[in-house]
CSV table of C-alpha atoms in Angstrom, one decimal:
chain,number,residue,atom,x,y,z
R,169,MET,CA,129.0,126.0,130.3
R,170,GLY,CA,125.9,124.9,128.4
R,171,ALA,CA,125.3,121.5,126.7
R,172,LYS,CA,126.5,121.1,123.1
R,173,CYS,CA,125.2,117.6,122.5
R,174,ILE,CA,122.0,116.2,124.1
R,175,ALA,CA,119.9,113.1,124.1
R,176,VAL,CA,116.2,112.5,124.8
R,177,LEU,CA,114.5,109.3,126.0
R,178,THR,CA,111.1,108.2,127.2
R,179,SER,CA,110.9,105.9,130.2
R,180,GLY,CA,108.3,104.1,132.3
R,181,GLY,CA,104.7,103.7,131.1
R,182,ASP,CA,103.9,105.4,127.8
R,183,ALA,CA,101.6,108.5,127.8
R,184,PRO,CA,99.9,110.4,125.0
R,185,GLY,CA,101.8,113.6,124.4
R,186,MET,CA,105.3,112.1,124.9
R,187,ASN,CA,105.9,112.4,121.2
R,188,ALA,CA,105.1,116.1,121.3
R,189,ALA,CA,107.7,116.5,124.1
R,190,VAL,CA,110.3,114.5,122.1
R,191,ARG,CA,109.6,116.7,119.0
R,192,ALA,CA,110.0,119.8,121.1
R,193,VAL,CA,113.3,118.7,122.6
R,194,VAL,CA,114.7,117.7,119.2
R,195,ARG,CA,113.7,120.8,117.4
R,196,THR,CA,114.6,123.2,120.2
R,197,GLY,CA,118.0,121.6,120.6
R,198,LEU,CA,118.7,121.8,116.9
R,199,SER,CA,117.6,125.5,116.8
R,200,PHE,CA,120.2,126.1,119.6
R,201,GLY,CA,122.9,124.6,117.5
R,202,MET,CA,123.1,121.4,119.5
R,203,LYS,CA,123.7,117.8,118.3
R,204,VAL,CA,120.6,115.8,119.4
R,205,TYR,CA,120.3,112.0,119.8
R,206,GLY,CA,117.1,110.0,120.3
R,207,VAL,CA,117.6,107.1,122.7
R,208,MET,CA,115.5,104.0,121.9
R,209,ARG,CA,113.8,102.1,124.7
R,210,GLY,CA,114.6,104.3,127.6
R,211,TYR,CA,117.5,103.8,129.9
R,212,ASN,CA,118.0,100.3,128.4
R,213,GLY,CA,118.9,102.0,125.1
R,214,LEU,CA,121.2,104.4,126.8
R,215,LEU,CA,123.1,101.5,128.4
R,216,HIS,CA,123.6,99.6,125.2
R,217,GLY,CA,124.2,102.5,122.8
R,218,ASP,CA,120.8,102.2,121.0
R,219,LEU,CA,120.8,105.9,119.8
R,220,LYS,CA,120.2,107.7,116.6
R,221,GLU,CA,121.1,111.2,115.6
R,222,MET,CA,118.0,113.3,115.0
R,223,ASN,CA,117.3,116.0,112.5
R,224,MET,CA,114.2,118.2,112.0
R,225,ARG,CA,112.5,115.6,109.9
R,226,SER,CA,113.2,112.8,112.5
R,227,VAL,CA,110.2,114.1,114.5
R,228,SER,CA,107.9,115.0,111.7
R,229,ASP,CA,104.3,113.7,112.0
R,230,ILE,CA,104.7,112.1,115.4
R,231,MET,CA,102.9,114.7,117.6
R,232,GLN,CA,99.4,113.5,116.8
R,233,HIS,CA,100.1,109.9,117.8
R,234,GLY,CA,99.9,108.3,121.2
R,235,GLY,CA,102.6,106.2,122.7
R,236,THR,CA,106.2,107.1,122.1
R,237,ALA,CA,108.1,107.0,118.8
R,238,LEU,CA,111.3,106.3,120.9
R,239,PHE,CA,109.7,103.3,122.6
R,240,THR,CA,110.1,102.6,126.3
R,241,ALA,CA,111.3,99.6,128.3
R,242,ARG,CA,112.2,98.5,131.9
R,243,SER,CA,115.8,98.4,132.7
R,244,PRO,CA,116.7,96.6,135.9
R,245,GLU,CA,120.4,97.0,135.0
R,246,PHE,CA,120.2,100.8,135.1
R,247,ASN,CA,118.8,100.6,138.6
R,248,THR,CA,122.2,99.5,139.9
R,249,PRO,CA,125.2,101.8,140.6
R,250,GLU,CA,127.1,99.9,138.0
R,251,GLY,CA,124.3,100.4,135.4
R,252,VAL,CA,124.3,104.2,136.0
R,253,LYS,CA,128.1,104.4,135.6
R,254,LYS,CA,127.8,102.4,132.4
R,255,ALA,CA,125.1,104.7,131.0
R,256,ALA,CA,127.2,107.8,131.9
R,257,ALA,CA,130.2,106.2,130.2
R,258,MET,CA,128.0,105.7,127.1
R,259,CYS,CA,127.0,109.4,127.2
R,260,ARG,CA,130.7,110.5,127.4
R,261,GLU,CA,131.6,108.1,124.6
R,262,LYS,CA,129.0,109.8,122.3
R,263,GLY,CA,129.9,113.3,123.6
R,264,ILE,CA,126.5,113.7,125.2
R,265,ASP,CA,126.6,116.2,128.0
R,266,GLY,CA,122.8,116.6,128.6
R,267,VAL,CA,119.9,114.2,128.7
R,268,VAL,CA,116.1,114.9,128.8
R,269,VAL,CA,114.1,112.1,130.5
R,270,ILE,CA,110.4,112.0,129.8
R,271,GLY,CA,108.6,109.9,132.4
R,272,GLY,CA,107.5,109.6,136.0
R,273,ASP,CA,108.9,109.4,139.5
R,274,GLY,CA,111.0,106.2,138.8
R,275,SER,CA,112.4,107.8,135.7
R,276,PHE,CA,113.4,110.9,137.6
R,277,ARG,CA,115.3,108.9,140.2
R,278,GLY,CA,117.3,107.5,137.4
R,279,ALA,CA,117.9,111.1,136.1
R,280,ARG,CA,119.1,112.2,139.5
R,281,ASP,CA,121.5,109.3,139.6
R,282,LEU,CA,122.8,110.1,136.1
R,283,THR,CA,123.4,113.7,137.1
R,284,GLY,CA,125.4,112.4,140.0
R,285,GLU,CA,127.8,110.8,137.4
R,286,GLY,CA,128.4,114.1,135.8
R,287,ILE,CA,125.7,114.2,133.0
R,288,LEU,CA,123.3,117.1,133.1
R,289,THR,CA,119.8,115.7,133.3
R,290,ILE,CA,116.3,117.2,133.1
R,291,GLY,CA,113.1,115.4,133.8
R,292,VAL,CA,109.8,116.1,132.0
R,293,PRO,CA,106.7,114.7,133.7
R,294,GLY,CA,105.0,112.2,131.3
R,295,THR,CA,102.5,109.9,133.0
R,296,ILE,CA,98.7,109.6,132.7
R,297,ASP,CA,98.2,109.3,136.4
R,298,ASN,CA,99.0,113.0,137.3
R,299,ASP,CA,100.8,111.6,140.4
R,300,ILE,CA,104.0,113.8,140.5
R,301,ALA,CA,103.7,116.1,143.5
R,302,CYS,CA,105.8,119.0,142.2
R,303,THR,CA,103.6,119.6,139.1
R,304,ASP,CA,99.9,120.4,138.8
R,305,TYR,CA,99.8,118.6,135.5
R,306,THR,CA,101.6,115.7,133.8
R,307,VAL,CA,101.7,115.0,130.0
R,308,GLY,CA,99.1,112.4,129.1
R,309,TYR,CA,96.7,113.1,131.9
R,310,ASP,CA,94.2,115.1,129.9
R,311,THR,CA,94.0,112.5,127.1
R,312,ALA,CA,93.5,109.7,129.6
R,313,LEU,CA,90.7,111.6,131.3
R,314,ASN,CA,88.9,112.2,128.0
R,315,THR,CA,89.4,108.5,127.0
R,316,ALA,CA,88.0,107.3,130.3
R,317,MET,CA,85.1,109.7,130.0
R,318,GLU,CA,84.2,108.6,126.5
R,319,MET,CA,84.3,104.9,127.4
R,320,ILE,CA,82.1,105.4,130.4
R,321,ASP,CA,79.6,107.5,128.4
R,322,ARG,CA,79.3,104.4,126.1
R,323,ILE,CA,78.9,102.1,129.1
R,324,ARG,CA,76.2,104.3,130.4
R,325,ASP,CA,74.1,103.8,127.3
R,326,THR,CA,73.8,100.1,128.0
R,327,THR,CA,73.6,100.6,131.8
R,328,GLU,CA,70.6,102.9,131.3
R,329,SER,CA,68.9,100.6,128.8
R,330,HIS,CA,68.9,97.7,131.3
R,331,ASP,CA,68.4,99.7,134.6
R,332,ARG,CA,71.8,98.3,135.7
R,333,CYS,CA,74.7,99.4,137.9
R,334,SER,CA,78.1,99.5,136.2
R,335,VAL,CA,81.3,99.5,138.3
R,336,VAL,CA,84.1,100.9,136.1
R,337,GLU,CA,87.7,100.7,137.1
R,338,VAL,CA,90.1,103.4,135.7
R,339,MET,CA,93.8,103.6,136.0
R,340,GLY,CA,95.6,105.1,139.1
R,341,ARG,CA,97.4,102.8,141.5
R,342,ARG,CA,98.4,105.4,144.1
R,343,CYS,CA,96.6,108.4,142.7
R,344,GLY,CA,92.8,108.8,142.4
R,345,ASP,CA,92.9,111.9,140.1
R,346,ILE,CA,91.7,110.1,137.0
R,347,ALA,CA,88.9,108.4,138.9
R,348,LEU,CA,87.9,111.6,140.7
R,349,ASN,CA,87.7,113.9,137.7
R,350,THR,CA,86.2,111.2,135.4
R,351,GLY,CA,83.6,110.5,138.1
R,352,VAL,CA,82.6,114.2,138.1
R,353,ALA,CA,82.5,114.3,134.3
R,354,VAL,CA,80.2,111.3,133.9
R,355,GLY,CA,78.0,111.9,136.9
R,356,ALA,CA,79.1,108.8,138.8
R,357,LEU,CA,77.0,108.0,141.8
R,358,THR,CA,80.1,107.1,143.8
R,359,THR,CA,83.8,107.5,143.1
R,360,LEU,CA,86.3,105.4,145.1
R,361,VAL,CA,89.9,106.5,145.4
R,362,PRO,CA,93.0,105.2,147.2
R,363,GLU,CA,93.5,108.4,149.1
R,364,ILE,CA,90.3,108.1,151.0
R,365,PRO,CA,89.1,104.8,152.7
R,366,TYR,CA,85.5,103.9,151.9
R,367,ASP,CA,82.7,102.2,153.8
R,368,PHE,CA,80.8,99.8,151.5
R,369,GLN,CA,77.5,100.3,153.3
R,370,LYS,CA,77.7,104.1,153.7
R,371,ASP,CA,79.5,105.1,150.5
R,372,VAL,CA,78.0,102.6,148.1
R,373,ILE,CA,74.8,100.8,149.2
R,374,ASP,CA,73.3,103.8,151.1
R,375,ARG,CA,74.0,106.1,148.2
R,376,ILE,CA,72.3,103.7,145.8
R,377,ARG,CA,69.3,103.5,148.1
R,378,LEU,CA,69.1,107.3,148.4
R,379,ALA,CA,69.3,107.7,144.6
R,380,GLN,CA,66.6,105.1,144.2
R,381,SER,CA,64.3,107.1,146.5
R,382,THR,CA,64.7,110.1,144.1
R,383,GLY,CA,63.7,108.0,141.1
R,384,LYS,CA,67.1,107.1,139.7
R,385,ARG,CA,67.2,103.6,138.1
R,386,HIS,CA,70.7,103.2,136.7
R,387,TYR,CA,74.1,103.8,138.4
R,388,ILE,CA,77.7,104.4,137.5
R,389,ILE,CA,80.4,103.7,140.1
R,390,VAL,CA,84.0,104.7,139.3
R,391,VAL,CA,86.8,102.9,141.0
R,392,ALA,CA,90.5,103.7,140.9
R,393,GLU,CA,92.9,100.9,140.1
R,394,GLY,CA,94.5,101.3,143.5
R,395,VAL,CA,91.3,100.5,145.3
R,396,GLY,CA,90.8,97.4,143.3
R,397,HIS,CA,88.4,94.4,143.9
R,398,THR,CA,86.2,95.8,141.1
R,399,GLN,CA,84.6,92.4,140.2
R,400,GLU,CA,84.0,91.6,143.9
R,401,LEU,CA,82.5,95.0,144.5
R,402,ALA,CA,80.1,94.5,141.6
R,403,GLU,CA,79.0,91.1,143.0
R,404,ARG,CA,78.5,92.5,146.4
R,405,ILE,CA,76.3,95.3,145.1
R,406,GLN,CA,74.1,92.9,143.1
R,407,LYS,CA,73.8,90.6,146.1
R,408,GLU,CA,72.9,93.5,148.5
R,409,THR,CA,70.5,95.4,146.2
R,410,GLY,CA,69.2,92.9,143.6
R,411,ILE,CA,70.2,95.4,140.9
R,412,GLU,CA,71.9,93.7,137.9
R,413,THR,CA,75.5,94.9,138.2
R,414,ARG,CA,78.4,94.6,135.8
R,415,ALA,CA,82.2,95.3,136.3
R,416,THR,CA,84.3,96.8,133.5
R,417,ILE,CA,88.1,97.4,133.8
R,418,LEU,CA,89.1,100.0,131.2
R,419,GLY,CA,92.8,99.1,131.4
R,420,HIS,CA,95.4,100.2,128.8
R,421,VAL,CA,92.9,101.8,126.5
R,422,GLN,CA,93.5,104.8,128.7
R,423,ARG,CA,97.2,105.0,127.7
R,424,GLY,CA,96.6,105.1,124.0
R,425,GLY,CA,95.0,107.4,121.4
R,426,ALA,CA,95.7,110.7,119.8
R,427,PRO,CA,96.8,113.2,122.5
R,428,THR,CA,94.5,116.1,123.2
R,429,LEU,CA,95.4,119.7,122.3
R,430,ARG,CA,96.2,120.4,126.0
R,431,ASP,CA,98.7,117.5,126.2
R,432,ARG,CA,100.3,118.5,122.9
R,433,VAL,CA,100.8,122.1,123.9
R,434,VAL,CA,101.9,121.4,127.5
R,435,ALA,CA,104.4,118.8,126.3
R,436,SER,CA,105.8,121.2,123.7
R,437,ARG,CA,106.3,123.9,126.3
R,438,MET,CA,107.9,121.5,128.8
R,439,GLY,CA,110.2,120.1,126.2
R,440,TYR,CA,111.4,123.6,125.1
R,441,HIS,CA,112.0,124.6,128.8
R,442,ALA,CA,114.0,121.4,129.4
R,443,VAL,CA,116.4,122.3,126.5
R,444,GLU,CA,116.7,125.9,127.7
R,445,LEU,CA,117.9,124.6,131.0
R,446,LEU,CA,120.5,122.4,129.4
R,447,GLN,CA,121.6,125.3,127.2
R,448,ASN,CA,122.3,127.3,130.3
R,449,GLY,CA,124.3,124.5,131.9
R,450,ILE,CA,121.6,123.6,134.4
R,451,GLY,CA,120.8,119.9,135.3
R,452,ASN,CA,119.2,117.9,138.0
R,453,ARG,CA,115.9,119.6,137.5
R,454,VAL,CA,112.3,118.5,136.9
R,455,VAL,CA,110.2,120.7,134.6
R,456,ALA,CA,106.7,121.3,136.1
R,457,MET,CA,103.5,123.3,135.6
R,458,LYS,CA,102.2,125.6,138.3
R,459,GLY,CA,98.9,127.2,137.3
R,460,GLU,CA,99.6,127.8,133.6
R,461,GLU,CA,103.3,128.7,134.1
R,462,ILE,CA,106.2,126.3,133.3
R,463,VAL,CA,108.7,126.2,136.1
R,464,ASP,CA,111.4,123.7,137.4
R,465,PHE,CA,112.5,122.2,140.6
R,466,ASP,CA,115.6,120.4,141.9
R,467,ILE,CA,114.9,116.6,141.3
R,468,THR,CA,115.6,115.6,144.9
R,469,GLU,CA,113.3,118.3,146.2
R,470,ALA,CA,110.6,117.3,143.7
R,471,LEU,CA,110.8,113.7,144.7
R,472,GLU,CA,110.4,114.5,148.4
R,473,MET,CA,107.3,116.7,147.9
R,474,PRO,CA,104.1,115.3,149.5
R,475,ARG,CA,101.3,114.9,147.0
R,476,VAL,CA,98.1,116.7,148.0
R,477,PHE,CA,94.7,115.1,147.1
R,478,ASP,CA,91.9,117.5,146.1
R,479,GLU,CA,89.5,116.9,148.9
R,480,LYS,CA,87.3,119.8,147.9
R,481,MET,CA,86.7,118.2,144.5
R,482,TYR,CA,85.9,114.9,146.3
R,483,LYS,CA,83.2,116.7,148.2
R,484,VAL,CA,81.9,118.3,145.0
R,485,SER,CA,81.7,114.9,143.4
R,486,ALA,CA,79.6,113.5,146.3
R,487,VAL,CA,77.2,116.5,146.3
R,488,LEU,CA,76.5,116.5,142.6
R,489,SER,CA,76.2,112.8,141.9
R,490,ILE,CA,73.0,111.6,143.6
């Protein structure tokens, strides 16, 4: 039997495009004759009954904004068996039989636990890192890439003017996808990612020397957050080469801003698919993109999938960047 009353929440780090997903869930649910609640501040709001009933106008004019109109928050209480039971009880009290959770891996573990308590739950991947193994694409990734690219293009202007080396740290603690693709897009001399150990002499200094020998006089090095030591790396480069070197950490600027067309469209398609599953009485699934197709996987299966790093793209980056 399909869900008659559903809720939607955003959890974990915010990502541009989450609002498009929320909008899609709300409007699809209403079009199917469902009652729809928006949950404020993630699982924390679900625990404490911070919900509001949504209508078509509740999600007007939110799609073009970054962040999440439903807000997000950490919830240590929900990470306990007692917390999950409390959240499920709140769902039953409100008559909610299906929940769409927009977030990352940690959010999906919570969704799986909630399903275990009898509430149909669907995960939609919303994270700028693109670090969810079951899907080729996560909502927010494209916007973060474009933001990082634009910021580094601006840094390049001053780097070029002063014949400097700029070491720029982008987001990605366990996943180097933002660094790798941004590095290709901005012509970075070297891109350092957590998936592949690097040798400072071979991968940084020797490449600078090689580029110098071809007449290059300014250099961009992109570093994933998970590699770290960005300031220290800049200092070592300056000491070894004598080239004036500056470190820049882009930080949370990559999380914000108006989502790109791709993020808005993919989020809309994923949100619609999530509600279709609930309408058909299906829970414990993660919505994903494979190629350009929207599909879904069992949550446990999705969480256990190994993530594959694009080593071919890493080779492409190294060849094109001297």
